[in-house]
Coordinates of C-alpha atoms and ligand atoms in Angstrom, one line a residue:
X207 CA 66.0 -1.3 -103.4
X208 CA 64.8 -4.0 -101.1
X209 CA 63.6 -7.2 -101.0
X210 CA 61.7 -9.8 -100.7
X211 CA 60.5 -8.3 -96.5
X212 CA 59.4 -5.6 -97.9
X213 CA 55.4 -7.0 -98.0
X214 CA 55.8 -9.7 -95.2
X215 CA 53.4 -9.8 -92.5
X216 CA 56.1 -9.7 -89.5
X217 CA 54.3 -11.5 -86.8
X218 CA 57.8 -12.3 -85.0
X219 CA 58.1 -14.8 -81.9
X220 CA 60.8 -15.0 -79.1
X221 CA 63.4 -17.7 -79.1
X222 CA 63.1 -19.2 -76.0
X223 CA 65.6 -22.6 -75.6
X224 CA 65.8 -22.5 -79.3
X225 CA 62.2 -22.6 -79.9
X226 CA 60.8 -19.8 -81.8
X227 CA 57.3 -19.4 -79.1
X228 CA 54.1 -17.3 -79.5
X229 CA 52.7 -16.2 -76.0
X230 CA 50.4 -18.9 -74.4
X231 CA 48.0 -15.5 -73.3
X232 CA 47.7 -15.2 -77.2
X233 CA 48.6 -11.9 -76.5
X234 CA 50.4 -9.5 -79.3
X235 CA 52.0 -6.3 -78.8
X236 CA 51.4 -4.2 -82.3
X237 CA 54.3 -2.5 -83.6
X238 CA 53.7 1.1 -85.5
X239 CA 56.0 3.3 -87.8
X240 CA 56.8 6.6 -86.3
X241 CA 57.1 7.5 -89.9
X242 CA 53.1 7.0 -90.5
X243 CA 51.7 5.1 -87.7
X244 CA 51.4 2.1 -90.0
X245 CA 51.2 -1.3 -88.8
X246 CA 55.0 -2.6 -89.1
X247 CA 54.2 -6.1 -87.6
X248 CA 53.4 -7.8 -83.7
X249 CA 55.8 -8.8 -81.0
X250 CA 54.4 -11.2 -78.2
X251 CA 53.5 -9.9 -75.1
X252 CA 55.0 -11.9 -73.0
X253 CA 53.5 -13.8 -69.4
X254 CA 55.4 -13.5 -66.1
X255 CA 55.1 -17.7 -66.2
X256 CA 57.1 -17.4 -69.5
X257 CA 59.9 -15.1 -68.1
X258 CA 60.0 -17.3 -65.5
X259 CA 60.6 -20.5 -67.8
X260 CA 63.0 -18.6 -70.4
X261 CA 65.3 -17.5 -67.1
X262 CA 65.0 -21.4 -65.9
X263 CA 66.3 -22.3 -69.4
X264 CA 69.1 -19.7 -69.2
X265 CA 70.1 -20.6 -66.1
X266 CA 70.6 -24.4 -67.1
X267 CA 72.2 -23.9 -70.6
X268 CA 74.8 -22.1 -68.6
X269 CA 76.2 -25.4 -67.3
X270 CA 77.3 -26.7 -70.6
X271 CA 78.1 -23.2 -72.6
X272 CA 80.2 -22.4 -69.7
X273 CA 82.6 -25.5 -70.5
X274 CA 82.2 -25.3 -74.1
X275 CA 86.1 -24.1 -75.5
X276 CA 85.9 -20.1 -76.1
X277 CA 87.5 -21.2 -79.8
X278 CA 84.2 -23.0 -80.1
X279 CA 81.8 -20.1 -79.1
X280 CA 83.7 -17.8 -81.0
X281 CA 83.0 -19.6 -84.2
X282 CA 79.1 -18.9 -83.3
X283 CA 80.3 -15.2 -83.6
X284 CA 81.9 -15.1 -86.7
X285 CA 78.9 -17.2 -88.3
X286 CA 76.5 -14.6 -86.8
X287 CA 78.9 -11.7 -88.3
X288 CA 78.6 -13.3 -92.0
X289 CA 74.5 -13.8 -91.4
X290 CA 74.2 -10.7 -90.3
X291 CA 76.2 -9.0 -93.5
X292 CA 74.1 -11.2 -95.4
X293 CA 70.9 -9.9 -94.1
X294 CA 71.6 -6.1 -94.4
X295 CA 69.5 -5.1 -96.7
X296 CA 65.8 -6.8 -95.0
X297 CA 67.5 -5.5 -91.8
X298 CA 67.9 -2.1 -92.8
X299 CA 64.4 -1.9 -94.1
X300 CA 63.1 -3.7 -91.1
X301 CA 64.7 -0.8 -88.7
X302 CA 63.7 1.7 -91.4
X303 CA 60.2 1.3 -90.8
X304 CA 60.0 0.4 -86.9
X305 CA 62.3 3.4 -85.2
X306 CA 61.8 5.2 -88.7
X307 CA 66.4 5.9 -89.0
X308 CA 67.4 6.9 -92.4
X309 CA 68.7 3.8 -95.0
X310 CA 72.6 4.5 -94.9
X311 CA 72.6 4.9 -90.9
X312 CA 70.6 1.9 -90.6
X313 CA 73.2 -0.1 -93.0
X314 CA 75.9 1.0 -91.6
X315 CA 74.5 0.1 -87.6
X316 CA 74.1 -3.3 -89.1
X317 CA 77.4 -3.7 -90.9
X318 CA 79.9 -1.6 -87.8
X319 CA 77.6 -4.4 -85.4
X320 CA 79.1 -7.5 -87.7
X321 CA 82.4 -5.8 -86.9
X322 CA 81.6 -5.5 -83.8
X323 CA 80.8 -9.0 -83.0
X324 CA 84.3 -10.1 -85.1
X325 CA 85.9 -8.0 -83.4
X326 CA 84.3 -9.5 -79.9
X327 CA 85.3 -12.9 -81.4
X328 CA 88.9 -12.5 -81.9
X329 CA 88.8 -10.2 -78.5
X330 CA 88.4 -13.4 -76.9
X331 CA 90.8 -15.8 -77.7
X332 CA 92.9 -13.0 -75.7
X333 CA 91.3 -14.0 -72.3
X334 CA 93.7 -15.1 -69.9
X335 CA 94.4 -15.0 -66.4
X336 CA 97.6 -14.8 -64.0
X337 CA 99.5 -16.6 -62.0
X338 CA 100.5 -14.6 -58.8
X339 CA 103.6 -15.0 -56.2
X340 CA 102.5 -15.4 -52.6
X341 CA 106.1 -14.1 -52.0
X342 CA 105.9 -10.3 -53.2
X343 CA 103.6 -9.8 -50.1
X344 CA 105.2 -9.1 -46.6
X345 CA 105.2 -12.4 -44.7
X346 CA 104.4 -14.9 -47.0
X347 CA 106.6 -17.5 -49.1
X348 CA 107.0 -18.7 -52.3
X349 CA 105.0 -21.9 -52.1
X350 CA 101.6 -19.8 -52.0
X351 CA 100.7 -18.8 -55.6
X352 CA 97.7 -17.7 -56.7
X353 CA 96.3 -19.2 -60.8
X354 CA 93.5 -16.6 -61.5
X355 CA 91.2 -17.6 -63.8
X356 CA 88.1 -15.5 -65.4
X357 CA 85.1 -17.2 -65.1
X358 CA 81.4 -16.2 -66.6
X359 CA 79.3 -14.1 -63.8
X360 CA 75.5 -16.7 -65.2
X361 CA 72.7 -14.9 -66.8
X362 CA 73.4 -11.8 -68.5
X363 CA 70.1 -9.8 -68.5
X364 CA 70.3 -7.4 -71.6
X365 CA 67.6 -4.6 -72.1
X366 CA 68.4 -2.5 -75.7
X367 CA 66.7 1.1 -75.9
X368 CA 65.1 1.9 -79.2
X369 CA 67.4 3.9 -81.3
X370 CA 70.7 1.9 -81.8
X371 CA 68.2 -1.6 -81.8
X372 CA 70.8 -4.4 -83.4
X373 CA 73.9 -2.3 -82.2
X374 CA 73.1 -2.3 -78.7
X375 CA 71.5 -5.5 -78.2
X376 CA 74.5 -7.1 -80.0
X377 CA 77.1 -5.1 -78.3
X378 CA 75.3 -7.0 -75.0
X379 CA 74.5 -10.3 -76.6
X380 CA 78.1 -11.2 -78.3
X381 CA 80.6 -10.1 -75.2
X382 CA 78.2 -11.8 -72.9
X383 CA 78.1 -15.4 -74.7
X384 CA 81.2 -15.6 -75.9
X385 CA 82.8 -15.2 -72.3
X386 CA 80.1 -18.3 -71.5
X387 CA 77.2 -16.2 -69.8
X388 CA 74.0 -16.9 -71.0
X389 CA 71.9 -14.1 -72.2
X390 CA 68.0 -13.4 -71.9
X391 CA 67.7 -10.0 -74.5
X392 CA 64.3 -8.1 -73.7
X393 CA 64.7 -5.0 -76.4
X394 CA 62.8 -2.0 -76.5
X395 CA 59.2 -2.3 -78.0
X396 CA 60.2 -0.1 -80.5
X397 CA 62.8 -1.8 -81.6
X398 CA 61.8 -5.4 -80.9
X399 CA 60.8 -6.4 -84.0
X400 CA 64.7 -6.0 -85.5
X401 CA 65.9 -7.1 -81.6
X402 CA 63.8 -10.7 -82.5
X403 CA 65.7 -10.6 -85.8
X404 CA 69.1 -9.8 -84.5
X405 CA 67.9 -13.2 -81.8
X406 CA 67.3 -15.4 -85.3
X407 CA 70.8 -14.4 -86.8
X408 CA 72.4 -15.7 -83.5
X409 CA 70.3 -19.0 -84.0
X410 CA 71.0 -19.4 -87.6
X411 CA 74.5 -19.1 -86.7
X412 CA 74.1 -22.0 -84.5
X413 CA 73.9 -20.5 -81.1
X414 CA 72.8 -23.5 -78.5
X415 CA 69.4 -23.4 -77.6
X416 CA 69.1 -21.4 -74.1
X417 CA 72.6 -19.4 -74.9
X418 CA 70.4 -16.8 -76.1
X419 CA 66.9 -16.2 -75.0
X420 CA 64.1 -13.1 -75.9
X421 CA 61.7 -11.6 -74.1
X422 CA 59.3 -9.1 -75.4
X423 CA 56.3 -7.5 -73.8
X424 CA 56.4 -3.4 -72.6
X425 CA 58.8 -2.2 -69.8
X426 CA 56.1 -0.4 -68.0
X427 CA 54.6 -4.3 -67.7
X428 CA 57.5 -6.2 -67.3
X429 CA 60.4 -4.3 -66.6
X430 CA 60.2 -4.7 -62.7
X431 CA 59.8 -8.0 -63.0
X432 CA 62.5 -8.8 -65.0
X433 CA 64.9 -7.0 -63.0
X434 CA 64.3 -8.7 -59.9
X435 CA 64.1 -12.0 -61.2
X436 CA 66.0 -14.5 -59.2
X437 CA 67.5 -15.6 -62.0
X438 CA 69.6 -12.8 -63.2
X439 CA 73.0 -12.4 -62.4
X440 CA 73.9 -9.0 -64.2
X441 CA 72.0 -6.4 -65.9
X442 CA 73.5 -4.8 -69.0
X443 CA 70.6 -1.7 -69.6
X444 CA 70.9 1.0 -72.1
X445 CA 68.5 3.5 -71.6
X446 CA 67.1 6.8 -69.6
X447 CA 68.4 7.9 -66.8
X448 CA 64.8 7.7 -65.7
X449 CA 64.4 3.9 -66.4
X450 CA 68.1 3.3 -65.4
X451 CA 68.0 5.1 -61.8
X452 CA 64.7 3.0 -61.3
X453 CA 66.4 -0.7 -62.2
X454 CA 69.3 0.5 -59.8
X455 CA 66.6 1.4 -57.1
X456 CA 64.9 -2.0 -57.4
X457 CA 67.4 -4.1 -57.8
X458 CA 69.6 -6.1 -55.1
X459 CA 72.9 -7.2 -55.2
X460 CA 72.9 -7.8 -58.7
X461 CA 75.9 -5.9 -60.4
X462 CA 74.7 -3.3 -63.4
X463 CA 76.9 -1.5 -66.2
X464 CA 74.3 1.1 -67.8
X465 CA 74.3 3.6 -70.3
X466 CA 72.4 6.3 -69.6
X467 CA 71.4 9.7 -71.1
X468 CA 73.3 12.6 -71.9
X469 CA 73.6 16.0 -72.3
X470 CA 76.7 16.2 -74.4
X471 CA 78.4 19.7 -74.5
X472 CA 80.5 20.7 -77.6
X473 CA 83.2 23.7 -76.3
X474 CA 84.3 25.9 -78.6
X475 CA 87.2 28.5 -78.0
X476 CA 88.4 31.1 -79.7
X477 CA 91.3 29.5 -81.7
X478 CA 88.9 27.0 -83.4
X479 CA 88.9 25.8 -87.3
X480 CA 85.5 26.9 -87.4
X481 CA 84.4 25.3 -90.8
X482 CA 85.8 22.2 -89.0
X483 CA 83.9 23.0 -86.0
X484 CA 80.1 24.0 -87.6
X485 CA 80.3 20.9 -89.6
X486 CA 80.7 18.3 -86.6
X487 CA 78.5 20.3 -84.6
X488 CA 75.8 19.8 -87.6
X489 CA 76.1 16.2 -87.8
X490 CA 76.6 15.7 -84.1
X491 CA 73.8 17.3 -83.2
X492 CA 70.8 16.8 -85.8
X493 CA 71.7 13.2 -87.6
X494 CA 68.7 10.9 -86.6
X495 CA 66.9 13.7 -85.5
X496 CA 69.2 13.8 -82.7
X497 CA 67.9 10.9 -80.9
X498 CA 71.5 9.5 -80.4
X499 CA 72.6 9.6 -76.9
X500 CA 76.1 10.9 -77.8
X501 CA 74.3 13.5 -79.7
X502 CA 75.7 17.3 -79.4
X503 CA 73.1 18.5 -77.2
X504 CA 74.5 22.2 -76.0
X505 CA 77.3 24.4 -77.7
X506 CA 79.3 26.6 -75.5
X507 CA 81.2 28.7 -77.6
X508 CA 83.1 31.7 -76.4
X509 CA 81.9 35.1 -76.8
X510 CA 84.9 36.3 -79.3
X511 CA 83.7 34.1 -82.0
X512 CA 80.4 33.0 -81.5
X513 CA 79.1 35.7 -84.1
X514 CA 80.9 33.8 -86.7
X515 CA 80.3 30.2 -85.4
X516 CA 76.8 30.9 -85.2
X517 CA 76.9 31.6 -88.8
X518 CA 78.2 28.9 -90.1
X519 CA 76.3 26.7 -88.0
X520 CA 72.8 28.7 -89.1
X521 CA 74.2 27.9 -92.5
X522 CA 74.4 24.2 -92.3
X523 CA 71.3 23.6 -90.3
X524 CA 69.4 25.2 -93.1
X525 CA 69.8 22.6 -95.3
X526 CA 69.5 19.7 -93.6
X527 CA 67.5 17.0 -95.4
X528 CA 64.2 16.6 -93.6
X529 CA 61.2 14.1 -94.0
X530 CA 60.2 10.4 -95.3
X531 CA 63.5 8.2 -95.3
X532 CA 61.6 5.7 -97.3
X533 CA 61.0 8.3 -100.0
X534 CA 64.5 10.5 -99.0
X535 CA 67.8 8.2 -98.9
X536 CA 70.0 9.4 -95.8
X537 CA 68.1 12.0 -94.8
X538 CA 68.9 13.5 -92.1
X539 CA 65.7 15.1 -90.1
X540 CA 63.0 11.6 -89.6
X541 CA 59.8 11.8 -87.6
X542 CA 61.0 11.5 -84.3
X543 CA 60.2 7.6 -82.2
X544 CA 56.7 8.6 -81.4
X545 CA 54.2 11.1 -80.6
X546 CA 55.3 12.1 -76.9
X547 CA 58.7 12.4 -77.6
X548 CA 57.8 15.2 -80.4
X549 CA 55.8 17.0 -77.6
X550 CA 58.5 16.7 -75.2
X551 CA 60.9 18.7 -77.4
X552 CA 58.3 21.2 -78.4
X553 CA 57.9 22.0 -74.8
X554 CA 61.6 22.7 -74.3
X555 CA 61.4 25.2 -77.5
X556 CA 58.5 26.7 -76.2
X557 CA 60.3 27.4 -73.0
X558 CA 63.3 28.6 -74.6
X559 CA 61.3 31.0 -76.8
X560 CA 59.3 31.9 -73.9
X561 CA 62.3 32.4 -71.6
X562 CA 64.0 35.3 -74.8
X563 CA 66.2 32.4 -76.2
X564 CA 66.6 33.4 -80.3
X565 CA 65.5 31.4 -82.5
X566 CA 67.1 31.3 -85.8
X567 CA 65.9 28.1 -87.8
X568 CA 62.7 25.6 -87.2
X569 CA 60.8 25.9 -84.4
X570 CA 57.7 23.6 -85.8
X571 CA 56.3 20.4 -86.3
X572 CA 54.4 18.1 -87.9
X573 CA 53.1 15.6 -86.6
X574 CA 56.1 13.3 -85.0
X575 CA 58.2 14.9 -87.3
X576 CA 60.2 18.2 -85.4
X577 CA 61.8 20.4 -88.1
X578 CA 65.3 21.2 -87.3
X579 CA 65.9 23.7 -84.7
X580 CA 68.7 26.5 -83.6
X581 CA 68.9 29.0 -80.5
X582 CA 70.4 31.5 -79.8
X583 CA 71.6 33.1 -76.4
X584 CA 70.2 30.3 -74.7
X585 CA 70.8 31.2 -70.6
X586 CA 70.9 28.9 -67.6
X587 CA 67.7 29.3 -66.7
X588 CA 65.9 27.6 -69.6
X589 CA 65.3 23.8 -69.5
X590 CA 66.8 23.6 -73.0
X591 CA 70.0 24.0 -71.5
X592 CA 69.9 21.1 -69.3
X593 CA 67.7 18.8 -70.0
X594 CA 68.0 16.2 -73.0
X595 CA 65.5 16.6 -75.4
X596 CA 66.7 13.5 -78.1
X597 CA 65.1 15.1 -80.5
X598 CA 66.7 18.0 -83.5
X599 CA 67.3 21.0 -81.5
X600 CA 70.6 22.2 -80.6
X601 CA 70.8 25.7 -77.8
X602 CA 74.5 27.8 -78.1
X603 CA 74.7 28.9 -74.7
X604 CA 77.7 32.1 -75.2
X605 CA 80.1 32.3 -72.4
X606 CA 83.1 34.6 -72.1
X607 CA 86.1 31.8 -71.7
X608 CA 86.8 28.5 -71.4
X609 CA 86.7 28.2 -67.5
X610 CA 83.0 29.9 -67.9
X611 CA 82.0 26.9 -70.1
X612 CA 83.8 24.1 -67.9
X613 CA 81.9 24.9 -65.2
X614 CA 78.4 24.8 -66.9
X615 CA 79.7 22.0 -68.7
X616 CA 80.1 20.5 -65.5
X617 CA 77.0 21.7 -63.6
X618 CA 74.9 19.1 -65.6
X619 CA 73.5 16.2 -64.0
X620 CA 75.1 14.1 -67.0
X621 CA 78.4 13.1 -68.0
X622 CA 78.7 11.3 -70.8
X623 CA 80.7 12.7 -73.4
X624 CA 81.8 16.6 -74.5
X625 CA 84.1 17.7 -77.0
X626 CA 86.0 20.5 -77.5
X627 CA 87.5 22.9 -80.4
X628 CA 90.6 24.3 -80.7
X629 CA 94.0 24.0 -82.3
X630 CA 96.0 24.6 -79.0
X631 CA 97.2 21.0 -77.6
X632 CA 97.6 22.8 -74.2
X633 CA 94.0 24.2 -74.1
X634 CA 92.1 21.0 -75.3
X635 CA 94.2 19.3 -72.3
X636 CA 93.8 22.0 -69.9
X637 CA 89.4 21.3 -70.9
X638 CA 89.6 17.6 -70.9
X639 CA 91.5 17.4 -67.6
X640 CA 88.9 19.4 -65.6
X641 CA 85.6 17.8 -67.4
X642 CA 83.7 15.5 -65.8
X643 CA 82.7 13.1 -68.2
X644 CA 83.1 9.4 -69.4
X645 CA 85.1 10.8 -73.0
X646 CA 86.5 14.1 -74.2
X647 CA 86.6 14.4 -78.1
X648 CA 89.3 17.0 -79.1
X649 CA 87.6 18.7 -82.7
X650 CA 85.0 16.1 -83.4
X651 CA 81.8 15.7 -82.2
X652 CA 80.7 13.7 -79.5
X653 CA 80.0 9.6 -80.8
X654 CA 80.6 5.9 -79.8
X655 CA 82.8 4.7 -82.3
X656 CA 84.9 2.9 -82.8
X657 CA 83.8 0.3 -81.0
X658 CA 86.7 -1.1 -78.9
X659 CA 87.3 2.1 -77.0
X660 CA 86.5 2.4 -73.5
X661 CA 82.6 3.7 -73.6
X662 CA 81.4 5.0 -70.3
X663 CA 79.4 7.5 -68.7
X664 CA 80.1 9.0 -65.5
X665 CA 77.3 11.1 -63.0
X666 CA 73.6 10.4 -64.4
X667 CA 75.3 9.6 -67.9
X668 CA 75.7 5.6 -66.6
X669 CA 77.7 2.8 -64.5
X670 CA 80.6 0.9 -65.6
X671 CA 82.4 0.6 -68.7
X672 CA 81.5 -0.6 -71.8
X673 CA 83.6 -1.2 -75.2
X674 CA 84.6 -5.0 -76.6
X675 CA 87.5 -5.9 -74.2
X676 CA 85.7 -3.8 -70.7
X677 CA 82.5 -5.7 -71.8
X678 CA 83.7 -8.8 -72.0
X679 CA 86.1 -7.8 -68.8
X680 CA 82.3 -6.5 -66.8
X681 CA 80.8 -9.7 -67.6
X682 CA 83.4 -11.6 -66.4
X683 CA 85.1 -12.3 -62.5
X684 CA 88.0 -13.4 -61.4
X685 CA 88.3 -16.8 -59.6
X686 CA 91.3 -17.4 -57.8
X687 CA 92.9 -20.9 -57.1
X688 CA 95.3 -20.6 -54.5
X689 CA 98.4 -23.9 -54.8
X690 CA 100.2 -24.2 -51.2
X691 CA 102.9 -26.3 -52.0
X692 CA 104.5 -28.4 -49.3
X693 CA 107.8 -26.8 -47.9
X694 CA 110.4 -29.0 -48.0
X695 CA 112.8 -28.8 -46.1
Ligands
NAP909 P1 64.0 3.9 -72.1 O1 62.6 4.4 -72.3 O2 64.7 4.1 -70.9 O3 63.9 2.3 -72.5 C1 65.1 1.6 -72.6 C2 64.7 0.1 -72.4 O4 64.2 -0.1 -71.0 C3 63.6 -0.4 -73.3 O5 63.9 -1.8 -73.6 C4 62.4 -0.3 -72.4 O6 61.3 -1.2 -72.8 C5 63.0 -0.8 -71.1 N1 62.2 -0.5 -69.9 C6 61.2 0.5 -69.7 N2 60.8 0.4 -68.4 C7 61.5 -0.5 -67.8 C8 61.5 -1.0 -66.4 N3 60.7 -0.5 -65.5 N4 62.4 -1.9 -66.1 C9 63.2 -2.5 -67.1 N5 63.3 -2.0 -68.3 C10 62.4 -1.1 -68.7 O7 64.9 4.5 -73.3 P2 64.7 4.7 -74.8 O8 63.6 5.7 -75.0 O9 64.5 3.4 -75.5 O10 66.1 5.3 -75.3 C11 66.4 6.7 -75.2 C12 67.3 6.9 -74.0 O11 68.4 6.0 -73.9 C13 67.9 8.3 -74.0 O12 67.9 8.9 -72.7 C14 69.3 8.0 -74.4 O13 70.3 9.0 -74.0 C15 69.6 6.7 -73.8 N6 70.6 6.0 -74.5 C16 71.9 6.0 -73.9 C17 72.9 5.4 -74.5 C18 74.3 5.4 -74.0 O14 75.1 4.6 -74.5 N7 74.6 6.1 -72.9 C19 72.7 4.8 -75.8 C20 71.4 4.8 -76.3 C21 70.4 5.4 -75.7 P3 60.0 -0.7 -73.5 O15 60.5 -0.2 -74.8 O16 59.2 -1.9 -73.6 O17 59.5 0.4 -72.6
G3H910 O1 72.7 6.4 -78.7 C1 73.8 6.0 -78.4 C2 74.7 5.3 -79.3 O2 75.6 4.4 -78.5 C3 75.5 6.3 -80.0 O3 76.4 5.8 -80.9 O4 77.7 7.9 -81.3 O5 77.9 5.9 -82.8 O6 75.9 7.4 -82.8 P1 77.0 6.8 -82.0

């Protein structure tokens, strides 16, 4: 099925001004599977000296990729696509083993990315500016016009979380160079070891040396640092709200687009296909063990059918696909990322059982692996209702109508996406219009995709927009050349 990676000792390095460089403190970080704590490989653990020197090199390779002609950096892009396709099948057993996702989600992360960065290629041979009349404001003439230009904001800091770890580095990485930023990447230790391999496609696809840069060494260690580096002109963080909050806390004048955690509600009212409805809920809620940020992380569902929904949904859960995706192709219930993250969402269960939620499947674990878990009459005053637990267990909160479930839709601290179920136009709009959230799916289930639509999170859920055209567009300004002609008379 795979080959030749598969018995490869992965001791990777970070590209740093297109050198491939090993810590000078000899220092490794050791990367192990959440799927059995094996040794996967070693990522460098990076010197503050080091970040120092890789943001120096960023900073003057901007000079020159700046001026170099978009049509030019967008043939890096394509290359990168085609290497990247190329690679799927290392890459997919790479990510396998270090966040521990099933094989067809990791292939197709890798394969909708190459699209992605196409897509980011073409995007940008649509960059333009404007030209603008002095004259259409009271007062002023004709001979005043403004030429508006976009213009690259520098260095593009971009820190990748662990669960999407080529999607959303490269959905940073491509927008960001081919608009003529440079980029320093630092990905997620979990995560790094595919984040260093995404880095080598870029270079192999001839990406100058100090367009794109990698740093590795732990957040807790680094992070700060990082953040408030001189050097950065615009964070691009996908994370916790935790980690998030912090970097906006910390940092200074530095402009941020983040995406942040969620806590996703799927509404369902009484008019819903329910078949429809079970099925996205399923796979919205429990694919990768539910350690998706869009994941379906609460159900409201009305009281009239809940019985029935329930049901259906009991149904499905029940024969999920759970354990070993090197042994189980696309299953669906891994080992969650690592050992705290398993106790984390056994303590919202046992609150929930505590507290008189019902539980009607799972409820155990085994070592990082969480088994696949439904409540019941989950109430407002249990956790599991609004916290996120990333993890495989979904809580049907019952309410008795749709305003009921807007407002404790809306009493989260999130916002990122919800999506509601029904086969009234007039009702989906009259839910969509009063929820406060970045993206309202009407009968689906919460996700990204596709990759060119606006992505945003409003609330804790995140700041600015992301998506191809609003990423290039955030990492981008507007400079404005103002022509005063000489009046004559
Ligand atoms: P995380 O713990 O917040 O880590 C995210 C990234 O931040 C990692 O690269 C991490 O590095 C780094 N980091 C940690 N501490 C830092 C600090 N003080 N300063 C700067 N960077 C620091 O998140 P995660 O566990 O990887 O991902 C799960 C979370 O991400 C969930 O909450 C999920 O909802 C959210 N998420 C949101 C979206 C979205 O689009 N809204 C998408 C994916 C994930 P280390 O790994 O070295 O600690
Ligand atoms: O984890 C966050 C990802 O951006 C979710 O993407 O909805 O395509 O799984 P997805």
């Amino acid at each position: 099925m795979f080959s030749n990676i598969k018995d490869q000792e992965l001791i990777f390095r970070n590209l740093i001004n297109g050198n491939w460089t090993n810590s000078k403190s000899g220092k490794f970080i050791e990367i192990y599977s959440p799927i059995d704590n094996s040794l996967v490989g070693k990522v460098p653990a990076m010197t503050t000296e080091e970040v120092d020197y890789t943001f120096e090199c960023a900073r003057k390779a901007q000079e020159n990729w700046k001026n170099t002609p978009i049509n030019k950096r967008a043939e890096v892009l394509y290359k990168a696509a085609d290497i990247l396709e190329d690679k799927v099948k290392d890459l997919t057993y790479i990510m396998m083993l270090e966040i521990g996702k099933d094989n067809k989600s990791c292939e197709s992360e890798i394969l909708r990315t190459a699209d992605f960065i196409r897509f980011t290629a073409d995007a940008s041979k649509s960059l333009s500016g404007e030209s603008i009349p002095g004259d259409s404001f009271p007062g002023f003439k004709r001979n005043k016009i403004s030429v508006v230009t976009r213009e690259p904001l520098g260095v593009v800091l971009a820190i990748s979380p662990f669960n999407y770890p080529i999607n959303l580095a490269a959905s940073k990485i491509a927008p960001a160079i081919v608009a003529g930023n440079t980029v320093v990447l630092k990905p997620a230790t979990q995560g790094s070891l595919c984040g260093l391999y995404l880095a080598k496609v870029f270079e192999e696809a001839g990406v100058p040396a100090g367009v794109l840069n990698t740093v590795t060494g732990k957040g807790s260690e680094i992070g700060d640092y990082i953040v408030t580096h001189r050097d950065v002109d615009f964070i691009n963080f996908t994370g916790s709200t935790e980690i998030g909050t912090r970097i906006s806390k910390i940092t200074s004048m530095v402009p941020l687009l983040m995406e942040l955690g969620g806590k996703d509600a799927a509404i369902v009212l009484e008019d819903a296909d329910l078949d429809l409805t079970a099925s996205n809920i399923v796979s919205g809620a429990y694919s990768y063990s539910g350690q998706r940020c869009t994941a379906v992380k609460r159900v409201l569902v009305v009281d009239k059918v809940a019985d029935a929904l329930v049901e259906k949904i009991k149904e499905k859960v029940e024969k999920l696909s759970i354990g070993n995706p090197l042994e189980i192709d696309d299953v669906n219930i891994v080992p969650l990322i690592n050992s705290k993250a398993a106790d984390f969402v056994v303590e919202l269960i046992e609150e929930a059982k505590e507290k008189g939620a019902k539980l009607l499947v799972g409820g155990n674990r085994e070592g990082n692996l969480v088994y696949p878990t439904l409540f019941d009459y989950v109430t407002t005053d249990m956790r599991l209702a609004w916290e996120e637990p990333f993890g495989p267990v979904l809580p049907i909160i019952r309410v008795k109508d749709k305003d009921e479930a807007i407002a404790i839709a809306n009493e989260s601290k999130y916002g990122l996406q919800s999506a509601v179920f029904t086969e009234n136009i007039n009702e989906a709009f009259y839910v969509a219009d009063r929820l406060e959230v970045g993206t309202v799916q009407v009968n689906n289930k919460t996700e990204r995709g596709p990759d060119h639509f606006p992505f945003l999170g409003v609330k804790a859920s995140g700041i600015g927009t992301q998506g191809i055209k609003y990423s290039i567009e955030a990492m981008t300004r507007p400079k404005a050349t103002i022509i005063n002609l000489v009046e004559r008379k």
